[in-house]
GROMACS .gro file of C-alpha atoms in nm:
model
  185
    1MET     CA    1   7.340  21.945  14.283
    2GLY     CA    2   7.665  21.766  14.193
    3ASN     CA    3   7.660  21.525  14.486
    4VAL     CA    4   7.283  21.403  14.398
    5LEU     CA    5   7.433  21.348  14.056
    6LYS     CA    6   7.687  21.111  14.160
    7TRP     CA    7   7.414  20.950  14.385
    8LEU     CA    8   7.202  20.936  14.081
    9THR     CA    9   7.455  20.795  13.864
   10LEU     CA   10   7.593  20.555  14.128
   11ALA     CA   11   7.205  20.425  14.178
   12VAL     CA   12   7.141  20.385  13.804
   13SER     CA   13   7.489  20.190  13.787
   14LEU     CA   14   7.383  19.974  14.080
   15LEU     CA   15   7.058  19.924  13.870
   16ILE     CA   16   7.235  19.829  13.557
   17VAL     CA   17   7.472  19.580  13.771
   18VAL     CA   18   7.160  19.391  13.988
   19ILE     CA   19   7.010  19.379  13.663
   20LEU     CA   20   7.332  19.189  13.435
   21ILE     CA   21   7.359  18.983  13.785
   22VAL     CA   22   7.008  18.881  13.755
   23ASN     CA   23   6.978  18.822  13.378
   24VAL     CA   24   7.402  18.606  13.380
   25PHE     CA   25   7.193  18.349  13.656
   26GLY     CA   26   6.877  18.330  13.384
   27ILE     CA   27   7.129  18.264  13.144
   28GLN     CA   28   7.248  17.992  13.332
   29LYS     CA   29   6.986  17.824  13.471
   30THR     CA   30   6.850  17.892  13.098
   31GLY     CA   31   7.148  17.683  12.980
   32LYS     CA   32   7.184  17.409  13.295
   33GLN     CA   33   6.804  17.323  13.141
   34LEU     CA   34   6.916  17.279  12.776
   35PHE     CA   35   7.208  17.095  12.873
   36ASP     CA   36   6.994  16.831  13.066
   37THR     CA   37   6.797  16.824  12.784
   38GLY     CA   38   6.997  16.738  12.538
   39MET     CA   39   7.154  16.458  12.750
   40ASP     CA   40   6.780  16.321  12.753
   41MET     CA   41   6.751  16.296  12.413
   42LEU     CA   42   7.113  16.147  12.374
   43THR     CA   43   7.055  15.915  12.624
   44GLU     CA   44   6.733  15.821  12.457
   45ASN     CA   45   6.888  15.763  12.113
   46THR     CA   46   7.186  15.580  12.232
   47ALA     CA   47   6.915  15.356  12.387
   48GLY     CA   48   6.730  15.309  12.020
   49LEU     CA   49   7.062  15.239  11.893
   50SER     CA   50   7.195  15.014  12.129
   51GLU     CA   51   6.816  14.826  12.035
   52SER     CA   52   6.901  14.895  11.669
   53ASN     CA   53   7.086  14.593  11.663
   54TYR     CA   54   6.772  14.346  11.730
   55THR     CA   55   6.426  14.593  11.639
   56GLN     CA   56   6.549  14.534  11.280
   57TYR     CA   57   6.471  14.197  11.283
   58ASP     CA   58   6.056  14.256  11.384
   59GLY     CA   59   5.879  14.156  11.138
   60SER     CA   60   6.148  14.104  10.884
   61THR     CA   61   6.253  13.790  10.682
   62VAL     CA   62   6.605  13.696  10.711
   63ASP     CA   63   6.772  13.332  10.549
   64GLY     CA   64   6.954  13.066  10.797
   65ARG     CA   65   7.267  13.232  10.744
   66ARG     CA   66   7.166  13.602  10.914
   67VAL     CA   67   7.035  13.384  11.181
   68ILE     CA   68   7.355  13.178  11.245
   69ASP     CA   69   7.502  13.450  11.281
   70LEU     CA   70   7.348  13.654  11.502
   71ILE     CA   71   7.355  13.307  11.698
   72LYS     CA   72   7.699  13.300  11.646
   73ASN     CA   73   7.759  13.680  11.773
   74ASN     CA   74   7.516  13.693  12.071
   75TRP     CA   75   7.669  13.341  12.209
   76VAL     CA   76   7.845  13.487  12.485
   77ALA     CA   77   7.846  13.469  12.882
   78ASP     CA   78   7.581  13.782  13.037
   79ASN     CA   79   7.388  13.830  12.705
   80THR     CA   80   7.048  13.986  12.778
   81VAL     CA   81   6.908  13.869  12.462
   82SER     CA   82   6.778  13.483  12.314
   83ILE     CA   83   6.761  13.323  12.037
   84CYS     CA   84   6.446  13.139  11.982
   85VAL     CA   85   6.467  12.926  11.616
   86CYS     CA   86   6.114  12.691  11.512
   87THR     CA   87   6.240  12.484  11.199
   88LYS     CA   88   6.045  12.298  10.981
   89ASP     CA   89   6.053  11.967  11.166
   90GLY     CA   90   5.913  12.091  11.452
   91ASN     CA   91   6.215  12.121  11.667
   92ASN     CA   92   6.195  12.473  11.874
   93ILE     CA   93   6.539  12.587  12.051
   94MET     CA   94   6.624  12.876  12.252
   95TYR     CA   95   6.961  12.986  12.240
   96ASP     CA   96   6.999  13.122  12.570
   97HIS     CA   97   7.382  13.116  12.678
   98ASP     CA   98   7.349  13.091  13.076
   99GLY     CA   99   6.992  13.026  13.065
  100VAL     CA  100   6.892  13.340  13.253
  101VAL     CA  101   6.641  13.481  12.992
  102PHE     CA  102   6.440  13.098  12.946
  103GLY     CA  103   6.334  13.116  13.344
  104SER     CA  104   6.148  13.445  13.270
  105ILE     CA  105   5.977  13.370  13.004
  106ALA     CA  106   5.607  13.376  13.110
  107ASP     CA  107   5.654  13.737  13.213
  108LEU     CA  108   5.731  13.820  12.774
  109LYS     CA  109   5.528  13.985  12.558
  110GLY     CA  110   5.487  13.946  12.171
  111PHE     CA  111   5.540  13.563  12.136
  112PRO     CA  112   5.424  13.441  11.803
  113THR     CA  113   5.103  13.208  11.817
  114VAL     CA  114   5.200  12.959  11.612
  115ASP     CA  115   5.566  12.761  11.516
  116ALA     CA  116   5.680  12.611  11.184
  117ARG     CA  117   5.476  12.304  11.205
  118ASN     CA  118   5.108  12.551  11.257
  119GLN     CA  119   5.116  12.431  11.654
  120PRO     CA  120   5.038  12.665  11.882
  121PHE     CA  121   5.361  12.829  12.005
  122ALA     CA  122   5.386  12.973  12.347
  123ASN     CA  123   5.156  12.840  12.638
  124ASN     CA  124   5.103  13.174  12.842
  125VAL     CA  125   5.241  13.013  13.191
  126SER     CA  126   5.591  12.953  13.159
  127THR     CA  127   5.743  12.818  12.866
  128VAL     CA  128   5.784  12.797  12.482
  129LYS     CA  129   5.551  12.436  12.408
  130GLY     CA  130   5.826  12.189  12.222
  131CYS     CA  131   6.108  12.415  12.355
  132THR     CA  132   6.460  12.250  12.439
  133ILE     CA  133   6.692  12.541  12.579
  134THR     CA  134   7.010  12.558  12.466
  135ASN     CA  135   7.278  12.668  12.695
  136ASN     CA  136   7.673  12.692  12.712
  137SER     CA  137   7.671  12.301  12.790
  138GLY     CA  138   7.479  12.226  12.469
  139ILE     CA  139   7.648  12.434  12.224
  140ALA     CA  140   7.860  12.215  12.128
  141THR     CA  141   7.669  12.044  11.911
  142TYR     CA  142   7.588  12.354  11.682
  143ASP     CA  143   7.863  12.386  11.406
  144VAL     CA  144   7.933  12.789  11.350
  145ASN     CA  145   7.897  12.642  10.979
  146THR     CA  146   7.631  12.436  10.909
  147GLY     CA  147   7.406  12.481  11.196
  148TYR     CA  148   7.244  12.329  11.471
  149GLY     CA  149   7.332  11.917  11.443
  150ASP     CA  150   7.693  11.967  11.223
  151ALA     CA  151   7.619  11.879  10.895
  152ASN     CA  152   7.362  11.628  10.944
  153LEU     CA  153   7.061  11.796  10.697
  154ASN     CA  154   6.851  11.563  10.897
  155ALA     CA  155   6.955  11.711  11.295
  156ALA     CA  156   6.672  11.819  11.521
  157GLY     CA  157   6.594  12.157  11.439
  158TYR     CA  158   6.927  12.191  11.153
  159ILE     CA  159   6.935  12.584  11.063
  160ASN     CA  160   6.885  12.573  10.653
  161ALA     CA  161   7.130  12.906  10.581
  162SER     CA  162   6.921  12.967  10.269
  163ALA     CA  163   6.596  12.879  10.386
  164PRO     CA  164   6.367  13.219  10.555
  165PHE     CA  165   6.278  13.294  10.899
  166LYS     CA  166   6.020  13.548  10.976
  167GLY     CA  167   6.141  13.736  11.322
  168SER     CA  168   5.978  13.877  11.556
  169ILE     CA  169   6.070  14.051  11.952
  170GLN     CA  170   5.945  13.943  12.260
  171ARG     CA  171   5.976  14.229  12.566
  172ASP     CA  172   5.958  14.205  12.926
  173GLY     CA  173   5.841  14.425  13.151
  174ASN     CA  174   6.020  14.691  13.165
  175ASP     CA  175   6.034  14.725  12.775
  176ASN     CA  176   6.371  14.551  12.744
  177ILE     CA  177   6.405  14.341  12.415
  178ARG     CA  178   6.461  14.010  12.597
  179VAL     CA  179   6.411  13.704  12.296
  180ILE     CA  180   6.427  13.739  11.961
  181THR     CA  181   6.221  13.483  11.744
  182PHE     CA  182   6.282  13.319  11.421
  183ILE     CA  183   6.006  13.083  11.272
  184GLN     CA  184   6.107  12.884  10.974
  185LYS     CA  185   5.896  12.977  10.666
   0.00000   0.00000   0.00000
């Protein structure tokens, strides 16, 4: 009888150990799934935060000073977001440091239909109608204190610091923001 009790105790102990091991592996698997889900959520939130610098302009009206500041702050090599500014004088200027975004403009969604003069803005083929591209060699005519065209208020494409501009964002086929367009009101 003593041996049977020992074997029964050993069997129950073994069963408890097996149950504990199974539970540990189950907890580990659940923990890994929770960790992976948390990492996915963190990645999504981080991507959303990086876009918030640009999405704040979508549909909002800002003054020319903010447009000038945005151009100045985004004027860096390898930037993937260009700034298109449409002024009341009918000049539409694309500030694209390396000229990369302008080449793929036909693939972008969300362009406004009219410019600051209520003229058709985007032609759905490959360019923005009447748009001049300003790349890193043409920025010399841009004065960060007074806007495009130095201090000459009559210069083509001059950004009046106190004028209102309505913003919109344009995205590529992968839903990445590529252009922010500002139309003077």
